[in-house]
GROMACS .gro file of C-alpha atoms in nm:
model
  323
    1UNK     CA    1   0.000   0.000   0.000
    2UNK     CA    2   0.138   0.338  -0.103
    3UNK     CA    3   0.106   0.542   0.217
    4UNK     CA    4   0.277   0.842   0.061
    5UNK     CA    5   0.007   0.855  -0.210
    6UNK     CA    6  -0.270   0.811   0.047
    7UNK     CA    7  -0.141   1.106   0.247
    8UNK     CA    8  -0.057   1.313  -0.061
    9UNK     CA    9  -0.408   1.311  -0.209
   10UNK     CA   10  -0.580   1.372   0.126
   11UNK     CA   11  -0.604   1.757   0.103
   12UNK     CA   12  -0.745   1.755  -0.252
   13UNK     CA   13  -0.996   1.482  -0.166
   14UNK     CA   14  -1.099   1.676   0.144
   15UNK     CA   15  -1.154   1.991  -0.065
   16UNK     CA   16  -1.354   1.802  -0.329
   17UNK     CA   17  -1.566   1.649  -0.053
   18UNK     CA   18  -1.637   1.993   0.093
   19UNK     CA   19  -1.752   2.127  -0.245
   20UNK     CA   20  -1.980   1.826  -0.299
   21UNK     CA   21  -2.106   1.860   0.058
   22UNK     CA   22  -2.196   2.227   0.013
   23UNK     CA   23  -2.396   2.130  -0.295
   24UNK     CA   24  -2.592   1.870  -0.097
   25UNK     CA   25  -2.639   2.118   0.186
   26UNK     CA   26  -2.795   2.380  -0.043
   27UNK     CA   27  -3.051   2.127  -0.169
   28UNK     CA   28  -3.111   1.994   0.183
   29UNK     CA   29  -3.209   2.340   0.308
   30UNK     CA   30  -3.531   2.320   0.104
   31UNK     CA   31  -3.624   1.983   0.251
   32UNK     CA   32  -3.549   2.088   0.605
   33UNK     CA   33  -3.735   2.422   0.588
   34UNK     CA   34  -4.060   2.262   0.474
   35UNK     CA   35  -4.027   1.979   0.725
   36UNK     CA   36  -3.951   2.225   1.005
   37UNK     CA   37  -4.282   2.406   0.951
   38UNK     CA   38  -4.517   2.131   0.828
   39UNK     CA   39  -4.343   1.806   0.929
   40UNK     CA   40  -4.394   1.709   0.567
   41UNK     CA   41  -4.133   1.567   0.327
   42UNK     CA   42  -4.158   1.749  -0.004
   43UNK     CA   43  -4.030   1.482  -0.244
   44UNK     CA   44  -4.092   1.719  -0.537
   45UNK     CA   45  -3.809   1.942  -0.412
   46UNK     CA   46  -3.556   1.757  -0.629
   47UNK     CA   47  -3.755   1.853  -0.941
   48UNK     CA   48  -3.786   2.214  -0.820
   49UNK     CA   49  -3.405   2.201  -0.802
   50UNK     CA   50  -3.395   2.074  -1.163
   51UNK     CA   51  -3.627   2.350  -1.283
   52UNK     CA   52  -3.381   2.604  -1.141
   53UNK     CA   53  -3.101   2.431  -1.330
   54UNK     CA   54  -3.298   2.445  -1.657
   55UNK     CA   55  -3.394   2.810  -1.611
   56UNK     CA   56  -3.025   2.882  -1.559
   57UNK     CA   57  -2.909   2.699  -1.870
   58UNK     CA   58  -3.181   2.857  -2.086
   59UNK     CA   59  -3.080   3.207  -1.976
   60UNK     CA   60  -2.712   3.132  -2.034
   61UNK     CA   61  -2.781   2.984  -2.378
   62UNK     CA   62  -2.986   3.296  -2.463
   63UNK     CA   63  -2.699   3.520  -2.347
   64UNK     CA   64  -2.456   3.310  -2.550
   65UNK     CA   65  -2.670   3.335  -2.864
   66UNK     CA   66  -2.687   3.714  -2.819
   67UNK     CA   67  -2.310   3.733  -2.771
   68UNK     CA   68  -2.343   3.874  -2.419
   69UNK     CA   69  -2.134   3.609  -2.243
   70UNK     CA   70  -1.817   3.753  -2.397
   71UNK     CA   71  -1.909   4.112  -2.316
   72UNK     CA   72  -2.056   4.105  -1.963
   73UNK     CA   73  -1.872   4.012  -1.644
   74UNK     CA   74  -1.926   3.639  -1.575
   75UNK     CA   75  -1.997   3.713  -1.210
   76UNK     CA   76  -2.273   3.959  -1.305
   77UNK     CA   77  -2.415   3.701  -1.547
   78UNK     CA   78  -2.402   3.434  -1.277
   79UNK     CA   79  -2.574   3.665  -1.028
   80UNK     CA   80  -2.856   3.736  -1.274
   81UNK     CA   81  -2.894   3.366  -1.356
   82UNK     CA   82  -2.893   3.275  -0.987
   83UNK     CA   83  -3.162   3.531  -0.901
   84UNK     CA   84  -3.387   3.429  -1.191
   85UNK     CA   85  -3.338   3.059  -1.116
   86UNK     CA   86  -3.428   3.121  -0.752
   87UNK     CA   87  -3.734   3.325  -0.852
   88UNK     CA   88  -3.861   3.059  -1.094
   89UNK     CA   89  -3.809   2.771  -0.851
   90UNK     CA   90  -3.953   2.966  -0.559
   91UNK     CA   91  -4.270   3.053  -0.751
   92UNK     CA   92  -4.300   2.693  -0.870
   93UNK     CA   93  -4.272   2.566  -0.512
   94UNK     CA   94  -4.546   2.808  -0.401
   95UNK     CA   95  -4.769   2.691  -0.688
   96UNK     CA   96  -4.710   2.325  -0.601
   97UNK     CA   97  -4.798   2.393  -0.237
   98UNK     CA   98  -5.115   2.579  -0.334
   99UNK     CA   99  -5.236   2.321  -0.586
  100UNK     CA  100  -5.113   1.985  -0.456
  101UNK     CA  101  -5.048   2.016  -0.082
  102UNK     CA  102  -5.280   2.276   0.073
  103UNK     CA  103  -5.605   2.093  -0.015
  104UNK     CA  104  -5.461   1.785   0.160
  105UNK     CA  105  -5.338   1.961   0.474
  106UNK     CA  106  -5.590   1.793   0.703
  107UNK     CA  107  -5.554   1.450   0.543
  108UNK     CA  108  -5.349   1.160   0.687
  109UNK     CA  109  -4.976   1.212   0.634
  110UNK     CA  110  -4.947   0.938   0.373
  111UNK     CA  111  -5.181   1.124   0.133
  112UNK     CA  112  -4.974   1.442   0.080
  113UNK     CA  113  -4.664   1.222   0.064
  114UNK     CA  114  -4.814   1.035  -0.232
  115UNK     CA  115  -4.917   1.367  -0.382
  116UNK     CA  116  -4.555   1.488  -0.353
  117UNK     CA  117  -4.428   1.179  -0.537
  118UNK     CA  118  -4.689   1.239  -0.809
  119UNK     CA  119  -4.583   1.603  -0.844
  120UNK     CA  120  -4.222   1.487  -0.870
  121UNK     CA  121  -4.299   1.260  -1.168
  122UNK     CA  122  -4.522   1.525  -1.325
  123UNK     CA  123  -4.248   1.790  -1.311
  124UNK     CA  124  -3.987   1.550  -1.454
  125UNK     CA  125  -4.201   1.479  -1.758
  126UNK     CA  126  -4.315   1.841  -1.790
  127UNK     CA  127  -3.951   1.958  -1.812
  128UNK     CA  128  -3.871   1.684  -2.063
  129UNK     CA  129  -4.176   1.777  -2.275
  130UNK     CA  130  -4.101   2.150  -2.276
  131UNK     CA  131  -3.734   2.104  -2.363
  132UNK     CA  132  -3.811   1.842  -2.628
  133UNK     CA  133  -4.056   2.079  -2.798
  134UNK     CA  134  -3.835   2.386  -2.750
  135UNK     CA  135  -3.491   2.244  -2.836
  136UNK     CA  136  -3.560   1.889  -2.955
  137UNK     CA  137  -3.325   1.773  -2.675
  138UNK     CA  138  -3.344   1.751  -2.299
  139UNK     CA  139  -2.979   1.678  -2.218
  140UNK     CA  140  -2.835   2.029  -2.203
  141UNK     CA  141  -2.484   2.153  -2.132
  142UNK     CA  142  -2.414   2.477  -1.949
  143UNK     CA  143  -2.216   2.723  -2.167
  144UNK     CA  144  -1.857   2.759  -2.056
  145UNK     CA  145  -1.743   3.080  -1.891
  146UNK     CA  146  -1.364   3.080  -1.901
  147UNK     CA  147  -1.321   3.295  -1.590
  148UNK     CA  148  -1.513   3.043  -1.378
  149UNK     CA  149  -1.289   2.758  -1.498
  150UNK     CA  150  -0.965   2.924  -1.387
  151UNK     CA  151  -0.791   2.710  -1.125
  152UNK     CA  152  -0.584   2.839  -0.836
  153UNK     CA  153  -0.302   2.627  -0.696
  154UNK     CA  154  -0.318   2.644  -0.317
  155UNK     CA  155  -0.020   2.409  -0.278
  156UNK     CA  156   0.171   2.174  -0.508
  157UNK     CA  157  -0.101   1.911  -0.468
  158UNK     CA  158  -0.416   2.119  -0.415
  159UNK     CA  159  -0.597   2.336  -0.664
  160UNK     CA  160  -0.947   2.478  -0.677
  161UNK     CA  161  -1.150   2.635  -0.955
  162UNK     CA  162  -1.328   2.970  -0.935
  163UNK     CA  163  -1.666   2.803  -0.984
  164UNK     CA  164  -1.599   2.573  -0.686
  165UNK     CA  165  -1.520   2.879  -0.473
  166UNK     CA  166  -1.847   3.033  -0.594
  167UNK     CA  167  -2.035   2.723  -0.474
  168UNK     CA  168  -1.873   2.742  -0.129
  169UNK     CA  169  -1.923   3.117  -0.084
  170UNK     CA  170  -2.282   3.110  -0.214
  171UNK     CA  171  -2.369   2.818   0.018
  172UNK     CA  172  -2.225   2.990   0.324
  173UNK     CA  173  -2.400   3.319   0.243
  174UNK     CA  174  -2.735   3.145   0.193
  175UNK     CA  175  -2.700   2.947   0.515
  176UNK     CA  176  -2.615   3.265   0.706
  177UNK     CA  177  -2.903   3.456   0.542
  178UNK     CA  178  -3.152   3.179   0.610
  179UNK     CA  179  -3.039   3.136   0.970
  180UNK     CA  180  -3.066   3.513   1.027
  181UNK     CA  181  -3.409   3.526   0.863
  182UNK     CA  182  -3.548   3.246   1.079
  183UNK     CA  183  -3.394   3.359   1.409
  184UNK     CA  184  -3.374   3.739   1.391
  185UNK     CA  185  -3.675   3.866   1.196
  186UNK     CA  186  -4.051   3.891   1.251
  187UNK     CA  187  -4.103   3.662   0.953
  188UNK     CA  188  -3.879   3.401   1.115
  189UNK     CA  189  -4.067   3.439   1.443
  190UNK     CA  190  -4.393   3.382   1.257
  191UNK     CA  191  -4.244   3.073   1.088
  192UNK     CA  192  -4.139   2.930   1.421
  193UNK     CA  193  -4.484   3.008   1.569
  194UNK     CA  194  -4.657   2.828   1.281
  195UNK     CA  195  -4.418   2.535   1.320
  196UNK     CA  196  -4.498   2.517   1.692
  197UNK     CA  197  -4.877   2.545   1.678
  198UNK     CA  198  -5.073   2.658   1.372
  199UNK     CA  199  -5.397   2.720   1.562
  200UNK     CA  200  -5.230   2.934   1.830
  201UNK     CA  201  -5.034   3.123   1.565
  202UNK     CA  202  -5.356   3.198   1.381
  203UNK     CA  203  -5.517   3.329   1.703
  204UNK     CA  204  -5.217   3.561   1.744
  205UNK     CA  205  -5.295   3.721   1.407
  206UNK     CA  206  -5.044   3.531   1.197
  207UNK     CA  207  -5.164   3.433   0.851
  208UNK     CA  208  -5.075   3.063   0.855
  209UNK     CA  209  -5.132   3.012   0.484
  210UNK     CA  210  -4.916   3.310   0.395
  211UNK     CA  211  -4.631   3.193   0.618
  212UNK     CA  212  -4.645   2.840   0.474
  213UNK     CA  213  -4.640   2.984   0.120
  214UNK     CA  214  -4.343   3.198   0.217
  215UNK     CA  215  -4.167   2.890   0.354
  216UNK     CA  216  -4.214   2.711   0.023
  217UNK     CA  217  -4.101   3.023  -0.163
  218UNK     CA  218  -3.775   3.041   0.032
  219UNK     CA  219  -3.716   2.664   0.025
  220UNK     CA  220  -3.784   2.654  -0.349
  221UNK     CA  221  -3.551   2.951  -0.406
  222UNK     CA  222  -3.274   2.762  -0.223
  223UNK     CA  223  -3.339   2.465  -0.452
  224UNK     CA  224  -3.327   2.690  -0.760
  225UNK     CA  225  -2.995   2.837  -0.651
  226UNK     CA  226  -2.860   2.487  -0.595
  227UNK     CA  227  -2.978   2.386  -0.943
  228UNK     CA  228  -2.798   2.676  -1.111
  229UNK     CA  229  -2.478   2.614  -0.913
  230UNK     CA  230  -2.500   2.240  -0.988
  231UNK     CA  231  -2.519   2.319  -1.361
  232UNK     CA  232  -2.228   2.561  -1.343
  233UNK     CA  233  -2.019   2.307  -1.148
  234UNK     CA  234  -2.102   1.985  -1.336
  235UNK     CA  235  -2.224   2.126  -1.675
  236UNK     CA  236  -2.457   1.845  -1.796
  237UNK     CA  237  -2.820   1.842  -1.681
  238UNK     CA  238  -3.136   1.657  -1.779
  239UNK     CA  239  -3.488   1.629  -1.631
  240UNK     CA  240  -3.378   1.336  -1.413
  241UNK     CA  241  -3.064   1.504  -1.279
  242UNK     CA  242  -3.233   1.591  -0.952
  243UNK     CA  243  -3.325   1.240  -0.840
  244UNK     CA  244  -2.993   1.117  -0.698
  245UNK     CA  245  -2.870   1.453  -0.560
  246UNK     CA  246  -3.218   1.510  -0.415
  247UNK     CA  247  -3.216   1.169  -0.248
  248UNK     CA  248  -2.873   1.233  -0.104
  249UNK     CA  249  -2.968   1.584   0.009
  250UNK     CA  250  -3.273   1.444   0.186
  251UNK     CA  251  -3.043   1.192   0.354
  252UNK     CA  252  -2.812   1.477   0.451
  253UNK     CA  253  -3.105   1.666   0.605
  254UNK     CA  254  -3.201   1.358   0.809
  255UNK     CA  255  -2.839   1.300   0.907
  256UNK     CA  256  -2.797   1.657   1.033
  257UNK     CA  257  -3.136   1.654   1.207
  258UNK     CA  258  -3.431   1.725   0.978
  259UNK     CA  259  -3.595   2.060   1.045
  260UNK     CA  260  -3.263   2.195   1.172
  261UNK     CA  261  -3.107   2.450   0.932
  262UNK     CA  262  -2.744   2.424   1.055
  263UNK     CA  263  -2.802   2.047   1.068
  264UNK     CA  264  -2.875   2.041   0.695
  265UNK     CA  265  -2.540   2.206   0.629
  266UNK     CA  266  -2.353   1.969   0.862
  267UNK     CA  267  -2.529   1.664   0.716
  268UNK     CA  268  -2.447   1.774   0.361
  269UNK     CA  269  -2.081   1.824   0.444
  270UNK     CA  270  -2.052   1.487   0.619
  271UNK     CA  271  -2.216   1.306   0.328
  272UNK     CA  272  -2.002   1.488   0.071
  273UNK     CA  273  -1.682   1.405   0.257
  274UNK     CA  274  -1.779   1.039   0.300
  275UNK     CA  275  -1.848   1.008  -0.072
  276UNK     CA  276  -1.528   1.184  -0.175
  277UNK     CA  277  -1.308   0.974   0.053
  278UNK     CA  278  -1.480   0.652  -0.050
  279UNK     CA  279  -1.443   0.735  -0.421
  280UNK     CA  280  -1.072   0.808  -0.384
  281UNK     CA  281  -0.956   0.564  -0.118
  282UNK     CA  282  -1.162   0.246  -0.162
  283UNK     CA  283  -0.962   0.133  -0.463
  284UNK     CA  284  -0.628   0.218  -0.301
  285UNK     CA  285  -0.710   0.053   0.031
  286UNK     CA  286  -0.855  -0.267  -0.120
  287UNK     CA  287  -0.596  -0.315  -0.396
  288UNK     CA  288  -0.856  -0.248  -0.666
  289UNK     CA  289  -1.113  -0.498  -0.536
  290UNK     CA  290  -1.359  -0.215  -0.473
  291UNK     CA  291  -1.363   0.106  -0.676
  292UNK     CA  292  -1.537   0.442  -0.683
  293UNK     CA  293  -1.862   0.275  -0.791
  294UNK     CA  294  -1.904   0.155  -0.431
  295UNK     CA  295  -1.882   0.505  -0.281
  296UNK     CA  296  -2.257   0.533  -0.229
  297UNK     CA  297  -2.272   0.195  -0.052
  298UNK     CA  298  -1.989   0.297   0.178
  299UNK     CA  299  -2.131   0.642   0.248
  300UNK     CA  300  -2.483   0.518   0.321
  301UNK     CA  301  -2.354   0.231   0.536
  302UNK     CA  302  -2.174   0.482   0.754
  303UNK     CA  303  -2.486   0.699   0.767
  304UNK     CA  304  -2.698   0.403   0.877
  305UNK     CA  305  -2.452   0.334   1.156
  306UNK     CA  306  -2.462   0.699   1.266
  307UNK     CA  307  -2.843   0.706   1.267
  308UNK     CA  308  -2.862   0.379   1.463
  309UNK     CA  309  -2.673   0.542   1.747
  310UNK     CA  310  -2.815   0.894   1.695
  311UNK     CA  311  -3.160   0.860   1.530
  312UNK     CA  312  -3.245   1.232   1.561
  313UNK     CA  313  -2.942   1.331   1.357
  314UNK     CA  314  -2.612   1.490   1.447
  315UNK     CA  315  -2.760   1.822   1.565
  316UNK     CA  316  -3.101   1.694   1.669
  317UNK     CA  317  -3.435   1.691   1.491
  318UNK     CA  318  -3.654   2.001   1.521
  319UNK     CA  319  -4.020   1.911   1.554
  320UNK     CA  320  -4.314   2.087   1.712
  321UNK     CA  321  -4.428   1.971   2.052
  322UNK     CA  322  -4.780   1.841   2.065
  323UNK     CA  323  -5.008   1.891   2.362
   0.00000   0.00000   0.00000
């Protein structure tokens, strides 16, 4: 076993795991926000994430066709794409809540869960239909922006691209903004009141429906931002791109403590690091018997072990107390 190689690649693998983890964390924020208020798992969130990715690629392709990508600062372009992707996904999430979830709010929990799965399939096929009619293709590639692909060498063995730094900075800013919104504003106080007791919150003059819609708007916007950043980072997207990252982000939210905003970030980072280390080290440690294709099995096995000993997640699950 080449111990020098194992030690030498450690920093780069750690950095790659962090970037992947921040991506999972951004998606997980949408799951955890909705669960924190409604105790409901929005399985359509992965498709809301994909819609953000497609809005982003369509805007970038439009800019490219108009020749604007070469003229305008790539960071300004990315900011515009991010904001529009967040707006589209946020509005879609609000629409989904109004049409598919609100009429079922008093129903047994299994019913809205099935509705969420149905919405998920509907959105997948809707995106595929629209893109097939519009472009005669639904596998799209994000246009390249050279500035974002520049790589900085931190040491002789570690380098990082500008777009990876954008993912990290954007994730940290969104986590900070979301945490401040929930804990330091009247809107956040209203969200926490609705999460605690909807009837009491309503008696205190809080519009429960409006707060729930706002929760979906913010959660969907986080998913849209994650979709755009995913496209910028990994380039290729299709209507089914959201399934695996969405599943892993949901797992990250549970691992961190579902309903807990910092927990979603911690869970995403842990999952990203486990995957990155498994993908890089399994083959080296087993002499090639197991390769990177087993990274998900390794990562989820570790997660199962963690949840056996800490079922409420690393930072604890946030749920309302019932009388």
